[in-house]
Short mmCIF file of C-alpha atoms in Angstrom, two decimals:
data_model
loop_
_atom_site.label_atom_id
_atom_site.label_comp_id
_atom_site.label_asym_id
_atom_site.label_seq_id
_atom_site.Cartn_x
_atom_site.Cartn_y
_atom_site.Cartn_z
CA MET U 182 -369.45 -134.26 37.15
CA HIS U 183 -369.98 -136.16 40.38
CA PRO U 184 -371.26 -139.74 39.77
CA ILE U 185 -374.63 -139.08 41.44
CA ASP U 186 -375.14 -135.99 39.27
CA ASN U 187 -375.74 -138.58 36.55
CA ALA U 188 -376.64 -141.55 38.73
CA PRO U 189 -378.44 -143.76 36.16
CA TRP U 190 -375.44 -143.68 33.79
CA HIS U 191 -372.91 -144.54 36.50
CA ALA U 192 -375.19 -147.20 37.97
CA LEU U 193 -375.69 -148.86 34.58
CA HIS U 194 -371.93 -148.86 34.00
CA GLY U 195 -371.17 -149.96 37.55
CA PRO U 196 -373.04 -151.96 40.20
CA GLN U 197 -376.20 -152.40 38.07
CA ALA U 198 -374.51 -153.21 34.76
CA THR U 199 -376.29 -156.57 34.57
CA LEU U 200 -379.64 -154.74 34.40
CA ALA U 201 -378.60 -152.58 31.43
CA GLU U 202 -379.39 -152.47 27.74
CA ARG U 203 -376.84 -150.49 25.69
CA HIS U 204 -376.28 -149.08 22.24
CA GLY U 205 -373.14 -147.04 21.65
CA ASP U 206 -373.09 -144.12 24.07
CA ALA U 207 -376.61 -144.73 25.37
CA ALA U 208 -377.93 -147.06 28.05
CA ARG U 209 -381.18 -147.84 29.77
CA TYR U 210 -382.55 -150.19 32.38
CA GLN U 211 -384.45 -153.21 31.12
CA PRO U 212 -387.87 -151.66 30.40
CA ASP U 213 -389.85 -153.76 32.89
CA ILE U 214 -387.55 -152.63 35.73
CA THR U 215 -387.67 -148.84 35.41
CA PRO U 216 -388.17 -146.38 32.54
CA PHE U 217 -384.86 -144.57 33.08
CA ALA U 218 -382.36 -144.19 30.25
CA ALA U 219 -378.96 -142.54 30.49
CA LEU U 220 -376.33 -140.69 28.48
CA PRO U 221 -372.68 -139.90 29.34
CA ASP U 222 -371.80 -136.97 31.58
CA ALA U 223 -371.07 -134.80 28.53
CA PRO U 224 -373.06 -136.42 25.69
CA ALA U 225 -372.00 -135.74 22.12
CA ALA U 226 -374.64 -135.35 19.41
CA ALA U 227 -374.04 -138.97 18.37
CA ALA U 228 -375.12 -140.15 21.83
CA TRP U 229 -378.65 -138.87 21.14
CA ASP U 230 -378.66 -140.92 17.92
CA ASP U 231 -377.57 -143.94 19.95
CA LEU U 232 -380.41 -143.34 22.41
CA ARG U 233 -382.92 -143.10 19.55
CA ALA U 234 -381.66 -146.44 18.22
CA LEU U 235 -381.86 -147.97 21.69
CA VAL U 236 -385.41 -146.92 22.58
CA GLY U 237 -386.76 -146.98 19.01
CA PRO U 238 -387.83 -144.16 16.65
CA GLY U 239 -390.89 -142.37 18.01
CA ALA U 240 -390.68 -144.19 21.37
CA GLY U 241 -390.55 -142.56 24.77
CA THR U 242 -388.03 -142.72 27.58
CA VAL U 243 -387.14 -140.88 30.80
CA LEU U 244 -383.89 -139.08 31.61
CA PHE U 245 -382.89 -138.14 35.13
CA ARG U 246 -379.69 -136.14 35.71
CA ALA U 247 -378.25 -132.78 36.78
CA GLU U 248 -379.18 -131.03 33.53
CA ILE U 249 -381.09 -132.17 30.45
CA GLU U 250 -380.72 -130.54 27.05
CA PRO U 251 -382.65 -132.70 24.55
CA GLY U 252 -381.01 -133.47 21.24
CA PRO U 253 -382.39 -132.23 17.91
CA GLY U 254 -385.82 -133.61 17.08
CA TRP U 255 -386.55 -134.95 20.57
CA THR U 256 -389.93 -133.97 22.04
CA VAL U 257 -390.35 -133.14 25.71
CA LEU U 258 -393.45 -134.97 27.01
CA PHE U 259 -393.09 -133.83 30.62
CA ALA U 260 -390.37 -132.28 32.74
CA GLY U 261 -389.69 -131.26 36.31
CA THR U 262 -387.08 -130.82 38.97
CA GLY U 263 -386.22 -132.56 42.21
CA GLU U 264 -383.98 -132.13 45.21
CA GLN U 265 -381.16 -134.61 45.69
CA MET U 266 -380.69 -135.19 49.42
CA LEU U 267 -377.94 -136.96 51.38
CA ALA U 268 -378.54 -138.86 54.60
CA PRO U 269 -376.75 -137.69 57.76
CA GLU U 270 -374.36 -139.98 59.60
CA THR U 271 -377.05 -140.39 62.26
CA LEU U 272 -380.75 -139.91 61.61
CA ARG U 273 -382.67 -137.62 63.95
CA ILE U 274 -385.42 -140.02 65.02
CA THR U 275 -387.76 -138.03 67.27
CA ARG U 276 -390.82 -140.30 67.21
CA ARG U 277 -391.44 -144.00 66.61
CA ALA U 278 -394.64 -145.85 65.90
CA ALA U 279 -396.18 -147.15 69.11
CA ASP U 280 -397.65 -150.21 67.40
CA THR U 281 -395.29 -150.86 64.49
CA PRO U 282 -396.05 -154.26 62.90
CA PRO U 283 -393.20 -156.65 62.07
CA LEU U 284 -390.83 -155.40 59.36
CA LEU U 285 -391.03 -157.57 56.23
CA ALA U 286 -388.62 -158.21 53.38
CA LEU U 287 -390.65 -157.90 50.18
CA GLY U 288 -390.11 -160.16 47.19
CA PRO U 289 -391.74 -161.40 43.98
CA ASP U 290 -394.80 -162.76 45.80
CA ASP U 291 -395.49 -159.25 47.12
CA VAL U 292 -395.29 -157.41 43.79
CA ASP U 293 -399.04 -157.25 43.12
CA ASP U 294 -399.61 -155.67 46.54
CA MET U 295 -396.67 -153.30 46.03
CA LEU U 296 -398.04 -152.15 42.69
CA GLU U 297 -401.45 -151.58 44.26
CA LEU U 298 -399.99 -149.48 47.08
CA VAL U 299 -397.85 -147.49 44.64
CA ALA U 300 -400.90 -146.83 42.46
CA ARG U 301 -402.68 -145.31 45.48
CA THR U 302 -399.79 -143.23 46.78
CA ARG U 303 -397.78 -142.38 43.62
CA PRO U 304 -394.21 -142.18 45.02
CA GLY U 305 -392.69 -142.41 41.54
CA PRO U 306 -392.02 -144.99 38.82
CA PHE U 307 -392.48 -148.56 40.02
CA LEU U 308 -392.89 -151.51 37.68
CA ARG U 309 -393.26 -155.26 38.04
CA ARG U 310 -389.51 -155.94 38.14
CA THR U 311 -388.44 -152.81 40.02
CA ILE U 312 -387.60 -155.04 42.99
CA ALA U 313 -384.60 -156.29 40.99
CA LEU U 314 -382.90 -152.98 41.83
CA GLY U 315 -382.31 -153.77 45.49
CA THR U 316 -383.81 -154.46 48.90
CA TYR U 317 -387.47 -153.58 49.49
CA LEU U 318 -389.05 -153.58 52.93
CA GLY U 319 -392.61 -153.06 54.07
CA TYR U 320 -395.31 -153.37 56.68
CA ARG U 321 -398.65 -155.19 56.57
CA ASP U 322 -401.58 -154.45 58.85
CA ASP U 323 -403.41 -157.02 60.97
CA ALA U 324 -405.54 -158.00 57.97
CA GLY U 325 -402.46 -158.64 55.85
CA LYS U 326 -402.83 -155.53 53.69
CA LEU U 327 -399.55 -153.92 52.60
CA VAL U 328 -399.66 -150.40 54.09
CA ALA U 329 -396.09 -149.08 53.74
CA LEU U 330 -392.97 -149.80 51.74
CA ALA U 331 -389.59 -148.37 50.82
CA GLY U 332 -386.54 -149.71 49.03
CA GLU U 333 -383.32 -149.19 47.12
CA ARG U 334 -383.20 -148.04 43.50
CA LEU U 335 -380.02 -146.64 41.93
CA HIS U 336 -376.68 -148.09 43.02
CA VAL U 337 -373.54 -146.10 42.18
CA ASP U 338 -370.12 -146.99 43.55
CA GLY U 339 -370.21 -145.74 47.14
CA TYR U 340 -373.85 -144.57 47.03
CA THR U 341 -377.31 -146.17 47.18
CA GLU U 342 -380.56 -144.34 46.52
CA LEU U 343 -383.67 -144.74 48.67
CA SER U 344 -386.88 -144.85 46.66
CA ALA U 345 -390.59 -145.75 46.61
CA VAL U 346 -391.14 -144.49 50.15
CA CYS U 347 -394.92 -144.61 50.54
CA THR U 348 -397.57 -145.13 53.20
CA ASP U 349 -401.26 -145.87 52.87
CA PRO U 350 -403.25 -142.71 53.73
CA ASP U 351 -405.21 -144.65 56.38
CA VAL U 352 -402.09 -145.26 58.51
CA ARG U 353 -400.08 -142.09 58.01
CA GLY U 354 -398.79 -140.42 61.15
CA ARG U 355 -397.72 -143.65 62.83
CA GLY U 356 -394.04 -143.36 61.90
CA LEU U 357 -393.97 -146.28 59.46
CA ALA U 358 -392.08 -144.36 56.76
CA THR U 359 -389.57 -143.16 59.34
CA ALA U 360 -389.00 -146.74 60.54
CA LEU U 361 -388.45 -147.97 56.98
CA ILE U 362 -386.05 -145.15 56.15
CA GLU U 363 -384.10 -145.75 59.35
CA GLU U 364 -383.71 -149.47 58.59
CA LEU U 365 -382.61 -148.89 55.00
CA VAL U 366 -380.17 -146.14 55.96
CA THR U 367 -378.69 -148.42 58.63
CA ARG U 368 -378.20 -151.26 56.15
CA ILE U 369 -376.72 -149.04 53.43
CA SER U 370 -374.36 -147.30 55.85
CA ALA U 371 -373.23 -150.67 57.20
CA ARG U 372 -372.02 -151.49 53.67
CA GLY U 373 -369.84 -148.36 53.74
CA GLU U 374 -372.11 -146.53 51.29
CA THR U 375 -373.81 -143.14 51.48
CA PRO U 376 -377.63 -143.20 51.33
CA PHE U 377 -379.26 -140.54 49.15
CA LEU U 378 -382.69 -139.87 47.70
CA HIS U 379 -384.64 -137.59 45.42
CA VAL U 380 -387.84 -135.73 46.16
CA ALA U 381 -389.92 -133.71 43.71
CA THR U 382 -389.45 -129.99 44.24
CA GLU U 383 -393.16 -129.46 44.84
CA ASN U 384 -393.47 -132.34 47.37
CA ASP U 385 -393.21 -130.24 50.52
CA THR U 386 -394.58 -132.99 52.79
CA ALA U 387 -391.93 -135.55 51.86
CA ARG U 388 -389.11 -133.02 51.89
CA SER U 389 -390.16 -131.86 55.36
CA LEU U 390 -390.00 -135.46 56.64
CA TYR U 391 -386.51 -135.97 55.20
CA GLU U 392 -385.28 -132.67 56.63
CA THR U 393 -386.67 -133.61 60.04
CA LEU U 394 -384.62 -136.81 59.87
CA GLY U 395 -381.50 -134.81 59.04
CA PHE U 396 -381.25 -135.22 55.26
CA THR U 397 -379.66 -132.24 53.53
CA VAL U 398 -380.12 -130.97 49.98
CA ARG U 399 -377.06 -131.57 47.82
CA ARG U 400 -378.33 -130.15 44.54
CA THR U 401 -381.28 -129.80 42.21
CA VAL U 402 -381.69 -132.38 39.45
CA GLU U 403 -383.89 -132.50 36.37
CA PHE U 404 -386.12 -135.25 34.98
CA ALA U 405 -387.90 -135.39 31.66
CA GLY U 406 -389.99 -137.73 29.59
CA LEU U 407 -388.78 -137.54 26.02
CA ARG U 408 -389.98 -138.93 22.69
CA ALA U 409 -387.37 -139.92 20.12
CA PRO U 410 -387.51 -138.51 16.60
CA ALA U 411 -389.70 -140.70 14.41
#
């Protein structure tokens, strides 16, 4: 299995090991960072018992990998698929915002505004300490309102995932998301890493943007919210 087929596991046992909680053959991110848990590439039955002990009997967690086959007694709360996409060596930037505001590095003082924007746009899981995962960038309008953001989430040796790409509906069409993606891809590539991302299978709008920029689909992945046996 390629490392990004099971990115959370390889991130938690690699570049993001300091953000991990572990029990036997199960791992998860600290719960206020992201809800993702992880199992080995080929989990034995005992690994599911380790995950139950880690998250707690009857508690929920989220898995995100190439294929998910829940262990005995685990309940599927929700499930879906996504496309894993790789960035090209050079993005195809065909249009830039004519009045792009200054690019901002986002930090702890911006978290309330980031959570508010994420709540309106729903790009995926984003919690109060998600910014611990990597660099987050954004734009504010003339009134100081945060109107776009994007950042880094999973870090695997040689790969960094783009995530939380979102734009306020009032300013869509100005190229802000494209500008953020371009900046993050440039920074990740400068480190000698390959940028990648995930987009929900049904999110045609986002996938169309990424394809326009030159991203290509590598494979389909699965995600599922699971409840541990009680």
